[in-house]
C-alpha positions as a printed NumPy array, in Angstrom:
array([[-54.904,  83.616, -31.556],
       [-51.356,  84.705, -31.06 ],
       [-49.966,  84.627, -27.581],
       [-46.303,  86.669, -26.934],
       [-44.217,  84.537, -25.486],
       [-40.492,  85.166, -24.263],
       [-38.27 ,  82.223, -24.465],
       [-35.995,  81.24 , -22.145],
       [-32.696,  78.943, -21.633],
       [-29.697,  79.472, -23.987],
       [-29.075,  76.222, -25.063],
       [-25.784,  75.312, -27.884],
       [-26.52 ,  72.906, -30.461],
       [-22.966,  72.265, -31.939],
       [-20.33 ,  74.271, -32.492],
       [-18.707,  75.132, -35.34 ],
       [-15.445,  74.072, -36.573],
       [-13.077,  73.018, -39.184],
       [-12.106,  70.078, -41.115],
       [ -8.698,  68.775, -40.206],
       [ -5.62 ,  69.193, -42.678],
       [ -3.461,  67.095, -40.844],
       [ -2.309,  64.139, -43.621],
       [ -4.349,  60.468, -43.65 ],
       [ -2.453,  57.323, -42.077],
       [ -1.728,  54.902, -44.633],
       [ -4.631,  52.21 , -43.77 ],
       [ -5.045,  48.745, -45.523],
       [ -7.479,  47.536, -47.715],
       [-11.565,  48.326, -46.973],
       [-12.747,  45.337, -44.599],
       [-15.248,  43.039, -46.739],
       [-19.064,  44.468, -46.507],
       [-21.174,  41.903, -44.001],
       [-17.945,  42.241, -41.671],
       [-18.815,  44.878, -39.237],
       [-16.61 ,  45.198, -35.89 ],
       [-19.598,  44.174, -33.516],
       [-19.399,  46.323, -29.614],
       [-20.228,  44.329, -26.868],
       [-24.244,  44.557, -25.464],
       [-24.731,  47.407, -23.247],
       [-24.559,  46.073, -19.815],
       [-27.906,  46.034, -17.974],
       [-28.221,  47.551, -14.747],
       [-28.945,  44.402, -11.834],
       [-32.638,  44.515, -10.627],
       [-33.15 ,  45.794,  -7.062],
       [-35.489,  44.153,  -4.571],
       [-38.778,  44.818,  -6.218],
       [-41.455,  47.404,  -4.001],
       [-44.97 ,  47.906,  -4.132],
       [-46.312,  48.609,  -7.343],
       [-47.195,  52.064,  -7.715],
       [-50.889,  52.805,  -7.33 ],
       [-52.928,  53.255, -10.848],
       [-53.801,  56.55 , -11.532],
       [-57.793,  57.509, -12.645],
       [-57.784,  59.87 , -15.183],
       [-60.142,  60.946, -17.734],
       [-58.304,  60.337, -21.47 ],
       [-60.165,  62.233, -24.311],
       [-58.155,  61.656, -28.23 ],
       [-59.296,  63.588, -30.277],
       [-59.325,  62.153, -33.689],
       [-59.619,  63.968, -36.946],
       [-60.807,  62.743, -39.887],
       [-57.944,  62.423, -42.149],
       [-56.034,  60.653, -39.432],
       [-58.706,  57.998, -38.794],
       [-56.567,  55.317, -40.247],
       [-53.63 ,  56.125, -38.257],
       [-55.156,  56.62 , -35.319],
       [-56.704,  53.46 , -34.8  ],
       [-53.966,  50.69 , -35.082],
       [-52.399,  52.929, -32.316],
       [-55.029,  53.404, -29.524],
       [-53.82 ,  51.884, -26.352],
       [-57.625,  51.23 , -25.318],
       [-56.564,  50.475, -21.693],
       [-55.944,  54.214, -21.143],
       [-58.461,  56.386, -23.719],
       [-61.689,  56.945, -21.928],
       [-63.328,  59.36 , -24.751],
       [-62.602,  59.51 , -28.56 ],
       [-63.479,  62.701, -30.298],
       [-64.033,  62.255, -33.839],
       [-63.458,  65.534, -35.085],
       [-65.489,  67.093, -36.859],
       [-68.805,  67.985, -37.618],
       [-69.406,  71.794, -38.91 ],
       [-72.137,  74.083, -37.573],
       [-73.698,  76.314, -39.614],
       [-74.489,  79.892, -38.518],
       [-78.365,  78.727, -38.965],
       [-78.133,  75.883, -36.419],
       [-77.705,  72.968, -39.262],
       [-75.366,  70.106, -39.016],
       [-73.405,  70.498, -42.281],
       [-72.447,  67.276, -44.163],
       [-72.246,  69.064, -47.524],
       [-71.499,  72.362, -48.66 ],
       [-72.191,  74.605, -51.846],
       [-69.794,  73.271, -54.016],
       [-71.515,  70.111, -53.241],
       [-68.066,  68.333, -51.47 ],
       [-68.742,  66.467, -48.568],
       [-66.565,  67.838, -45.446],
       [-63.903,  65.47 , -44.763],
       [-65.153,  65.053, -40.996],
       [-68.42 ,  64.038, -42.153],
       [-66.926,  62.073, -44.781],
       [-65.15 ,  59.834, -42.076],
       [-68.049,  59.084, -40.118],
       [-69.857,  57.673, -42.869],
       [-66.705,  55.479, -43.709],
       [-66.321,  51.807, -43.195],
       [-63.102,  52.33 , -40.918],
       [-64.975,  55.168, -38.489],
       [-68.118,  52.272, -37.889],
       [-65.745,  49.692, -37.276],
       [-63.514,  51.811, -34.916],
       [-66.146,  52.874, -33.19 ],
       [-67.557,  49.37 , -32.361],
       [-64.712,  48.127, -31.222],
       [-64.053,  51.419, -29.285],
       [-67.43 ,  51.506, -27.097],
       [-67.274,  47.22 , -26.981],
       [-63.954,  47.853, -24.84 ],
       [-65.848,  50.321, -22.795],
       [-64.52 ,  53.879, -24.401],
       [-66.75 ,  56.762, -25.099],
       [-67.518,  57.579, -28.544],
       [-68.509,  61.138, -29.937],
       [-68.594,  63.375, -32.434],
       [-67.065,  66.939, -32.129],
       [-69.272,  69.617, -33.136],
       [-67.6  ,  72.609, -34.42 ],
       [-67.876,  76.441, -35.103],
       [-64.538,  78.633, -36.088],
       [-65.085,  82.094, -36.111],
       [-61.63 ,  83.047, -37.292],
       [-62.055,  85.17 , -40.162],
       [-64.437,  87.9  , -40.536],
       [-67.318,  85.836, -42.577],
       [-67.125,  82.92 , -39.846],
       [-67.101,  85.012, -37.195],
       [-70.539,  86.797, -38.726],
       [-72.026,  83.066, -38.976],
       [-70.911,  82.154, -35.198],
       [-72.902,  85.885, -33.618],
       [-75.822,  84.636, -36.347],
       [-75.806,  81.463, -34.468],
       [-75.793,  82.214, -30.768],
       [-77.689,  85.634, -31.06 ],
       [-80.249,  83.726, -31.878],
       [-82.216,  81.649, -29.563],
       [-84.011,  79.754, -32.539],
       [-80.753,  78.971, -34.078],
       [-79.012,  77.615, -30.722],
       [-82.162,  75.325, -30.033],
       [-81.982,  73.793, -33.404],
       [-78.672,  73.089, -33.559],
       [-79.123,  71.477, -30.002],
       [-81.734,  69.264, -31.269],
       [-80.317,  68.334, -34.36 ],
       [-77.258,  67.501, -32.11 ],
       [-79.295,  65.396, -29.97 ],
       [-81.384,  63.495, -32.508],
       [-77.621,  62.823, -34.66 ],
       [-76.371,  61.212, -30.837],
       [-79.385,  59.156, -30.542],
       [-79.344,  57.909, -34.72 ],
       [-75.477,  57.154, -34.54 ],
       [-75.786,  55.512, -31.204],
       [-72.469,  58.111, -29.979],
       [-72.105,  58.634, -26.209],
       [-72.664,  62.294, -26.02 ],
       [-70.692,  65.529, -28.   ],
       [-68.151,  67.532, -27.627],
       [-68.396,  70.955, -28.757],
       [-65.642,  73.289, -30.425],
       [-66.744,  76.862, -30.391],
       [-63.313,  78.694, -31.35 ],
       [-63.003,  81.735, -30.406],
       [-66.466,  82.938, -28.644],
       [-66.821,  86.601, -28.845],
       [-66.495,  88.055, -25.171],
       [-69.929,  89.607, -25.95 ],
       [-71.564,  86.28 , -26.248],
       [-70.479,  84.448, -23.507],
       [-73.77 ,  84.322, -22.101],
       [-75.383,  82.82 , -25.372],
       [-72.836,  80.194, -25.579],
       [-73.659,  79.177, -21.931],
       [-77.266,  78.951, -23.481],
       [-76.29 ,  76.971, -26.214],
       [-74.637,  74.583, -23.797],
       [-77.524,  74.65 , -21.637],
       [-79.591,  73.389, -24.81 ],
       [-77.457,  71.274, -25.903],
       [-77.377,  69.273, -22.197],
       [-81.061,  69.208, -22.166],
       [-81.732,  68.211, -25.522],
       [-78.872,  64.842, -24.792],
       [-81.051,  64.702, -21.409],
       [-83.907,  63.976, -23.669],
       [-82.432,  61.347, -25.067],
       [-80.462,  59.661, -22.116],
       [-79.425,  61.013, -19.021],
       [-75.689,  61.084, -18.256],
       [-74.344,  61.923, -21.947],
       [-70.999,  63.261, -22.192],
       [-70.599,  66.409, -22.896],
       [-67.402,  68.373, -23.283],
       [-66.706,  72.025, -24.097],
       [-63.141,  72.925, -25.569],
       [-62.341,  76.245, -24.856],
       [-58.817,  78.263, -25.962],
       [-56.066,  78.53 , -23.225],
       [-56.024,  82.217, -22.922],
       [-60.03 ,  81.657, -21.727],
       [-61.455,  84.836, -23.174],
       [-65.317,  84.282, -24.033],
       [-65.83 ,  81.469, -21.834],
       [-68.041,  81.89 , -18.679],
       [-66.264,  78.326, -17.367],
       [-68.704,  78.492, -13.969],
       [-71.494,  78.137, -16.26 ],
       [-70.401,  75.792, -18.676],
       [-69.688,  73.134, -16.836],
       [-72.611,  74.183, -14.383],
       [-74.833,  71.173, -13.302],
       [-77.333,  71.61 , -16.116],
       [-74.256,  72.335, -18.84 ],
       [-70.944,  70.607, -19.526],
       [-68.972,  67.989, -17.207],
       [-65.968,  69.535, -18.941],
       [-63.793,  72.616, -19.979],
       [-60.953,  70.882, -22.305],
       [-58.588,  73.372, -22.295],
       [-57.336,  73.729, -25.794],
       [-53.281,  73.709, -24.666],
       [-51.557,  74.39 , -27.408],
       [-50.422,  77.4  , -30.403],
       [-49.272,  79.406, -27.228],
       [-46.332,  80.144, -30.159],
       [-47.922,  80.849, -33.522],
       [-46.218,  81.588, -36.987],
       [-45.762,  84.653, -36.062],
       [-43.761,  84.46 , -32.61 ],
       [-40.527,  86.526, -32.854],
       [-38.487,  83.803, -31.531],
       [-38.949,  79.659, -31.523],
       [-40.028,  77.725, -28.457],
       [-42.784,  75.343, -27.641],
       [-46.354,  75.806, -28.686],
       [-47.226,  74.283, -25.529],
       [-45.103,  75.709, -23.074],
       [-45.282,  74.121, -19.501],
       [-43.87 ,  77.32 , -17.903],
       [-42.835,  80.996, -19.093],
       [-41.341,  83.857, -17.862],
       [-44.695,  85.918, -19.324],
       [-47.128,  83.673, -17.676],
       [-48.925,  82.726, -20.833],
       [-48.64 ,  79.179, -20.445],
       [-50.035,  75.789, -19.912],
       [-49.377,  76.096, -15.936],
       [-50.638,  80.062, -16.427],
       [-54.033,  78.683, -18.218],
       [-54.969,  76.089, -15.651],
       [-54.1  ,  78.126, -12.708],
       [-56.723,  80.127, -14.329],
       [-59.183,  77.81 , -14.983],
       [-59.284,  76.342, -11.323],
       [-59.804,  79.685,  -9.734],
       [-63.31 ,  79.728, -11.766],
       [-64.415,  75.886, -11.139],
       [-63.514,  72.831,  -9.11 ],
       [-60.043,  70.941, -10.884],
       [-62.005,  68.216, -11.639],
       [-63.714,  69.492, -13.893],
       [-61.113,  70.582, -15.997],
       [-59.279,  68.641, -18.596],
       [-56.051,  69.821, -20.215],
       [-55.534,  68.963, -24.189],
       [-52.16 ,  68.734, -25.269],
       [-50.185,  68.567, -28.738],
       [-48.522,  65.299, -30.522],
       [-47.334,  67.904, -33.117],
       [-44.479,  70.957, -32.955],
       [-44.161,  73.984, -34.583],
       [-40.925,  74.415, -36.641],
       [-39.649,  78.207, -37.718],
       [-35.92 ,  79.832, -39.578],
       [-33.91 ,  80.972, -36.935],
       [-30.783,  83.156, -36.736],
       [-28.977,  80.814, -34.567],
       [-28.727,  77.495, -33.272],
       [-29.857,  78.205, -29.827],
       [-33.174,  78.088, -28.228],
       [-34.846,  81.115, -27.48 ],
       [-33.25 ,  82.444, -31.479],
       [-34.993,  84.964, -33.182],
       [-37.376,  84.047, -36.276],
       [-36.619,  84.726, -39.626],
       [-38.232,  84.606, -42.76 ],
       [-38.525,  85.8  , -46.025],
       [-37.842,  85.236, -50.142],
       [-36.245,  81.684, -50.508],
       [-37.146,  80.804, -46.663],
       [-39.377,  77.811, -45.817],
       [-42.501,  79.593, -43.588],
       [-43.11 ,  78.039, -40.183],
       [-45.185,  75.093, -40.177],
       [-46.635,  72.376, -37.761],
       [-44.483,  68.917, -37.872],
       [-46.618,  65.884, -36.637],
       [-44.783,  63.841, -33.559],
       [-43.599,  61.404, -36.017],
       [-42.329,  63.965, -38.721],
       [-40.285,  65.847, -35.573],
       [-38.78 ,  63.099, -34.276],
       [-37.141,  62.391, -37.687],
       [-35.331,  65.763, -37.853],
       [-34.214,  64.816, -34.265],
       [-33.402,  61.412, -34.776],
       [-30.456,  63.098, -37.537],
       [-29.705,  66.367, -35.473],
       [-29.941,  65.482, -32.26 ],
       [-32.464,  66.273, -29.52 ],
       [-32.465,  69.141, -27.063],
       [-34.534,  69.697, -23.536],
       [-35.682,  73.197, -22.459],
       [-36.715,  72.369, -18.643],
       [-38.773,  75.369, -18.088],
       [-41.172,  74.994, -21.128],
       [-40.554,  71.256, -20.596],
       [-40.029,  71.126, -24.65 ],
       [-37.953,  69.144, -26.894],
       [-36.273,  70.801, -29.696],
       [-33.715,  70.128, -32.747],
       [-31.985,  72.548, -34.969],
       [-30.218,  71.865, -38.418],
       [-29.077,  74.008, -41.314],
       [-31.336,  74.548, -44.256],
       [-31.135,  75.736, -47.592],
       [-34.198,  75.948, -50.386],
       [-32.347,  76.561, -53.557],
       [-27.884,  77.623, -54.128],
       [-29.254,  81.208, -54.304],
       [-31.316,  80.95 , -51.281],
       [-30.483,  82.163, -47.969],
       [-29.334,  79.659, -45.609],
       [-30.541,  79.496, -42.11 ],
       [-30.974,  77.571, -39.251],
       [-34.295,  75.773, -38.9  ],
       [-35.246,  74.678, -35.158],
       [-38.047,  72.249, -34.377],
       [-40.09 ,  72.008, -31.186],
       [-42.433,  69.561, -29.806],
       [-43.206,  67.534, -27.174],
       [-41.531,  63.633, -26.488],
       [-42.219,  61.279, -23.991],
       [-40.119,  63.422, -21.156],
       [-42.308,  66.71 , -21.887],
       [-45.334,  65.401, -22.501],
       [-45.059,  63.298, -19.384],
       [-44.033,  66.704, -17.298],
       [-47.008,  68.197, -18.706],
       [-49.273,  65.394, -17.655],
       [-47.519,  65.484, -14.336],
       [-48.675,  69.154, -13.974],
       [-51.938,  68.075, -15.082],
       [-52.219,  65.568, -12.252],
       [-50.612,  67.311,  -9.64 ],
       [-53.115,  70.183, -10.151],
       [-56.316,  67.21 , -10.08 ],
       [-57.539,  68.178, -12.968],
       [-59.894,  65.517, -14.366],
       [-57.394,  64.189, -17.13 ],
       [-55.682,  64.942, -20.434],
       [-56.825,  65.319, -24.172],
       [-54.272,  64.994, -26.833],
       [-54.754,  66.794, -30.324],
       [-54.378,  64.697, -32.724],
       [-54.105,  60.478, -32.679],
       [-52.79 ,  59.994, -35.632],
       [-49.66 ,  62.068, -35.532],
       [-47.167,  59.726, -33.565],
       [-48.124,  57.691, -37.087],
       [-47.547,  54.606, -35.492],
       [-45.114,  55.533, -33.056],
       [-45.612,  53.682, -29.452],
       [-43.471,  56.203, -27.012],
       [-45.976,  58.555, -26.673],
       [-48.626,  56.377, -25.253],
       [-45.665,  54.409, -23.581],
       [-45.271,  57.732, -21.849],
       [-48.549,  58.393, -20.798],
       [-49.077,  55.072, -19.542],
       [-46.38 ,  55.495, -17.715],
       [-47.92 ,  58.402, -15.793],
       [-51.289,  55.949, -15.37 ],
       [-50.525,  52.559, -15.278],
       [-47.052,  53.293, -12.983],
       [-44.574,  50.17 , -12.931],
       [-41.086,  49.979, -10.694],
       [-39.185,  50.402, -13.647],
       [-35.562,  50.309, -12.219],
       [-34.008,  48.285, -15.179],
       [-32.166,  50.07 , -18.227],
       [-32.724,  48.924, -21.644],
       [-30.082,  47.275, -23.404],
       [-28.698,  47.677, -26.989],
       [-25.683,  46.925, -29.354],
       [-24.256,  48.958, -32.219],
       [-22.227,  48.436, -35.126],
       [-20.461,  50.874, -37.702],
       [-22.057,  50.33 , -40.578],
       [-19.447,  48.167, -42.838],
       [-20.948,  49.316, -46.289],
       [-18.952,  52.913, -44.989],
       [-15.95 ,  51.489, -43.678],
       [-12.693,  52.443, -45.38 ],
       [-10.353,  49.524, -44.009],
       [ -8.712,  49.4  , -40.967],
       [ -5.922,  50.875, -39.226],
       [ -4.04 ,  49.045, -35.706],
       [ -6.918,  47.205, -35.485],
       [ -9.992,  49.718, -35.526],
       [-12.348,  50.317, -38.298],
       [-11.472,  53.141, -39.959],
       [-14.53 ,  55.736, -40.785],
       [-14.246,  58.939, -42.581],
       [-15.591,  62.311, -41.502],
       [-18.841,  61.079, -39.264],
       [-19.292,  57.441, -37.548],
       [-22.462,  55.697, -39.174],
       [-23.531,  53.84 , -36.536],
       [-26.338,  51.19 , -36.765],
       [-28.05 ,  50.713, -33.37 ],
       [-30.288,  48.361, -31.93 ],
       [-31.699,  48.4  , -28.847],
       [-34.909,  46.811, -26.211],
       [-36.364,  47.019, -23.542],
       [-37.89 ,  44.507, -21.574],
       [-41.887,  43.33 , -21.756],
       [-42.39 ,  45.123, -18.504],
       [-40.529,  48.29 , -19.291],
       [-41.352,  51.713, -19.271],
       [-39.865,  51.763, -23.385],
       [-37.224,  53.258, -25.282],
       [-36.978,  57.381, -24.903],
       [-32.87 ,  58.211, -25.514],
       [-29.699,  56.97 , -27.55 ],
       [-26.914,  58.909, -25.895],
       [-22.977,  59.106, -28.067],
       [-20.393,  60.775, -27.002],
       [-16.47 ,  60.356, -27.217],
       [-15.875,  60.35 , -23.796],
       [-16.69 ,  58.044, -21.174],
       [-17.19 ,  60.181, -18.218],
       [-20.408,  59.618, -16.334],
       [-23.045,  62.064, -14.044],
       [-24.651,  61.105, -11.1  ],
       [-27.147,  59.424, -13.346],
       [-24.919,  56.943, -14.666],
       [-25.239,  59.498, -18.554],
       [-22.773,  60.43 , -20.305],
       [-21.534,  63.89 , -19.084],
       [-20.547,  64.59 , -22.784],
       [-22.48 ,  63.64 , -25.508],
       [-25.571,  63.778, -27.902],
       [-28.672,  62.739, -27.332],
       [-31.042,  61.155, -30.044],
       [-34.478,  59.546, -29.784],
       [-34.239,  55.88 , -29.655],
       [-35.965,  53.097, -31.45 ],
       [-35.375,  49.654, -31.357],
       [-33.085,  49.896, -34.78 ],
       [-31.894,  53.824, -35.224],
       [-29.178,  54.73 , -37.62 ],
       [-27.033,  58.15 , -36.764],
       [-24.967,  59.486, -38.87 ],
       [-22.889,  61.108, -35.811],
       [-20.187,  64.076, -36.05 ],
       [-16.753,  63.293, -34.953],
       [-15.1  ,  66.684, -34.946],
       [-17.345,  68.301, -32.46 ],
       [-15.567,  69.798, -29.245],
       [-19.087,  69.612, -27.479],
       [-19.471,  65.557, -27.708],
       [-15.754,  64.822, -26.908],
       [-14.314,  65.002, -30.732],
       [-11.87 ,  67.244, -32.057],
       [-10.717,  67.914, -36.107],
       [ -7.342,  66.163, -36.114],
       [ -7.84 ,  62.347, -37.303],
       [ -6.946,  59.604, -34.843],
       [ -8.081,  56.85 , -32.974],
       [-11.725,  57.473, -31.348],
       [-13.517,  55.619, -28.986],
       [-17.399,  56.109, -29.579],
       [-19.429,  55.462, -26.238],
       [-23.129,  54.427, -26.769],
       [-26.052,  53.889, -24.369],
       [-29.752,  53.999, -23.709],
       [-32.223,  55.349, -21.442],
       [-35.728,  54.346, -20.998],
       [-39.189,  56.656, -20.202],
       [-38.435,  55.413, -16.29 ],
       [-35.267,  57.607, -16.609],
       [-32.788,  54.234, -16.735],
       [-29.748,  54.759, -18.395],
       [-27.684,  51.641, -19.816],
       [-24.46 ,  51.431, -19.124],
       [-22.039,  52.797, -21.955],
       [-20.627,  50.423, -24.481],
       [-17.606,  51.012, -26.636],
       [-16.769,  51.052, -30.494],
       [-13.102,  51.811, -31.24 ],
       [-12.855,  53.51 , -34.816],
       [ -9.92 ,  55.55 , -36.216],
       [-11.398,  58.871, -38.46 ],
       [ -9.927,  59.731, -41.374],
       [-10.854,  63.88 , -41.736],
       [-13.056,  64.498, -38.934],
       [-16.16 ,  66.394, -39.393],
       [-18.634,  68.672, -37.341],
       [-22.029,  69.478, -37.14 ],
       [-23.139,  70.992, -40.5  ],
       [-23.619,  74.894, -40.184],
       [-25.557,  77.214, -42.547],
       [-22.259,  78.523, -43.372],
       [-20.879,  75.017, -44.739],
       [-24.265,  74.995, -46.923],
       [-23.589,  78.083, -48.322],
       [-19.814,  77.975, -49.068]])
């Protein structure tokens, strides 16, 4: 479904500028590799007298978990917070059949992972620790043939009751702890027959055993859902709202696919205000995205126009993991009002391709912990995430929503060191390593066992602090407890400038609890500084 959305701030990414000319110092022979100047730790802020621990929040978590991610998904799953795993998915035919093969004779890949090894172990170990288990049932409707199969289905009151049965009696035989149904989109003209199908479905599971869950996703913009009847008493106990492709391939210009707030009102804050003026809060839940939606832009500044065309990479949908890579080597950007993070770097397909700007959004540990904020705040019953599986292994997601949960009084900044790497060094020059163009600095960083966990690496080349105790100028990366950055020393918006000279690179680190480090210092002299790589420098 495409949603128009306007995008907001103006935000600058780098600007451009040019190499210096100015002739090279004479500078002595490269230092040996394995002899890297080594900066001091980052000093740690001192621990205040410690106050109550924050009160543990109760919250409904449903993960939904898709087939093809099942074996990165489960490593991951802090079981102290997920309540409900949604193994997704099982099709619906337009007949009312559970499919588990189709024409061809292939075996869906949803189905396929249920009947795996992994899924049966998972799922013991899942409901052992106390966490619902169940399938999700789904019919899409999005082209013209599905959307013929979904009216066949809930026209027809023969139909709906078999598929509720056949629901129930694959519950009861796989021992899951109820369904959750995916009917995407409903057509507004059978609203009433999905409430029936619902209805079905909850007595059918009542058959069975009383007090199954039973979830009904339905798409943010809530056109075809009846929610008061859904999640009446003998229907759902929740509306998942679906919270994400508010920006589709085809928006005109990038921003999140999950915005928090927009200036058009189709947004996450825009779809639950909505939802709670049909039913009580707590019986909403609002699903959010670990992935981000990536498109061409003209520029390097949020709220850019799209482009695309002949030689020009189409939008596509970066997992968590994948987009925090591209930010990790261009840097990471807020937008406060969608409560996104972004990146932007050049890119070129081929030499006679056009280059462009490409500009990533998605949400990190500080939006998806403003969006689970909102979620709270509004008492809705909890959060869903689509998909486990795409942090791939990464912990600051779930460090982030535990955050929100399991609240600490965090008060203590990480610490961290950083070296230039000496494999790049070029000598050294009145007693700083000498670099040329960019610094490549190796960083390491931790925080403590009872932290909140690592969220920001912040350089800059000057040492001037905010109110916050960050880096007033500077660029800010996602952190991991080893992160290498190749980092620009030419730019005028981090402190740099083009002419070569001594440099003193200021490093720090800030934790989910919003705990920022104290700078350290690595003194380097650049040889030909560089900037930020443009589409233009591609090109030439």
């Amino acid at each position: 479904m495409a949603l128009p959305i306007i995008a907001t701030a103006c935000i600058s990414v780098s600007d451009d500028g040019q190499v210096g000319a100015t002739p090279a110092p004479e500078v002595t022979a490269a230092a040996p590799a394995g002899s890297p100047t080594i900066a001091p730790l980052a000093s740690i802020a001192p621990t205040p007298t410690p106050e109550p621990t924050p009160a543990t929040v109760e919250a409904e978590v449903l993960g939904f978990i898709p087939g093809w991610l099942l074996e990165q998904a489960a490593p991951a799953i802090d079981r102290d917070l997920l309540t409900v795993a949604a193994i997704h998915s099982v099709e619906a035919s337009g007949n009312g059949r559970l499919v588990s093969k189709k024409p061809s004779g292939d075996v869906p890949p949803g189905w396929k992972a249920l009947e795996s090894d992994a899924f049966a172990e998972l799922k013991d170990e899942l409901q052992a620790e106390g966490i619902k288990v169940v399938p999700v049932i789904q019919r899409a409707g999005w082209t013209e043939g599905t959307a013929e199969r979904t009216a066949t289905l809930l026209s027809k009151k023969k139909n709906r009751r078999a598929l509720a049965d056949r629901i129930a009696r694959f519950v009861d035989e796989r021992g899951f702890d109820g369904v959750n149904l995916d009917f995407e989109p409903v057509p507004a003209r059978l609203a009433d027959e999905f409430v029936s199908l619902v209805r079905d479905v909850r007595a059918a599971l009542d058959g069975i055993e009383p007090g199954l869950h039973l979830s009904v996703d339905v798409l943010p913009g809530l056109d075809g859902y009846d929610l008061a009847s859904l999640v009446a008493e003998d229907a759902a106990d929740l509306a998942v709202i679906m919270g994400y492709n508010y920006r589709t391939d085809r928006a005109a210009v990038a921003g999140s696919t999950a915005p928090l707030m927009d200036p058009s009102g189709v947004d996450l804050a825009g779809s639950v205000a909505a939802a709670i003026e049909q039913i009580e809060p707590g019986q909403v839940m609002l699903a959010l995205p670990w992935y981000g939606k990536a498109w061409a832009t003209e520029t390097d500044r949020a709220g850019s126009q799209t482009v695309g065309g002949k030689g020009i990479d189409a939008p596509s949908d970066p997992h968590y993991a994948v987009a925090v890579e591209f930010a990790t080597r261009s840097g990471r950007n807020y937008e406060p009002a969608q409560a996104s993070a972004w990146t932007a770097y050049p890119e070129q397909q081929c030499p006679s391709c056009p280059a462009v700007w490409r500009q990533v959004w998605y949400d990190d540990p500080d939006s998806f912990g403003a969006k689970v904020d909102h979620a709270l705040e509004q008492g809705l019953a909890g959060v869903g995430v689509w998909a486990l599986g795409m942090e791939n292994g990464r912990e600051e997601l779930w460090q982030a929503l535990r955050h929100k949960l399991r609240p600490s009084n965090d008060a203590v900044a990480p610490g961290g060191n950083a070296t230039l790497d000496p494999e790049q060094l070029r000598g050294d020059l009145e007693g700083r390593d000498v670099v040329e163009g960019v610094a490549p600095l190796r960083l390491f960083a931790d925080d403590d066992a009872g932290g909140s966990g690592l969220m920001l690496v912040r350089i800059g080349l000057d040492g001037e602090l905010d109110g916050d105790g960050r880096l007033v100028t500077g660029r800010s990366y996602p952190a991991t407890a080893s992160t290498d950055v190749e980092f620009p020393l030419g730019d005028e918006s981090t402190g740099g400038a083009t002419e070569p000279g001594p440099r003193d690179i200021h490093v720090q680190w800030r934790d989910i609890a919003g705990n920022w480090s104290e700078p350290l210092v690595i003194e380097a002299w650049v040889l030909d500084p560089l900037t930020s790589p443009t589409p233009e420098d591609l090109a030439a």
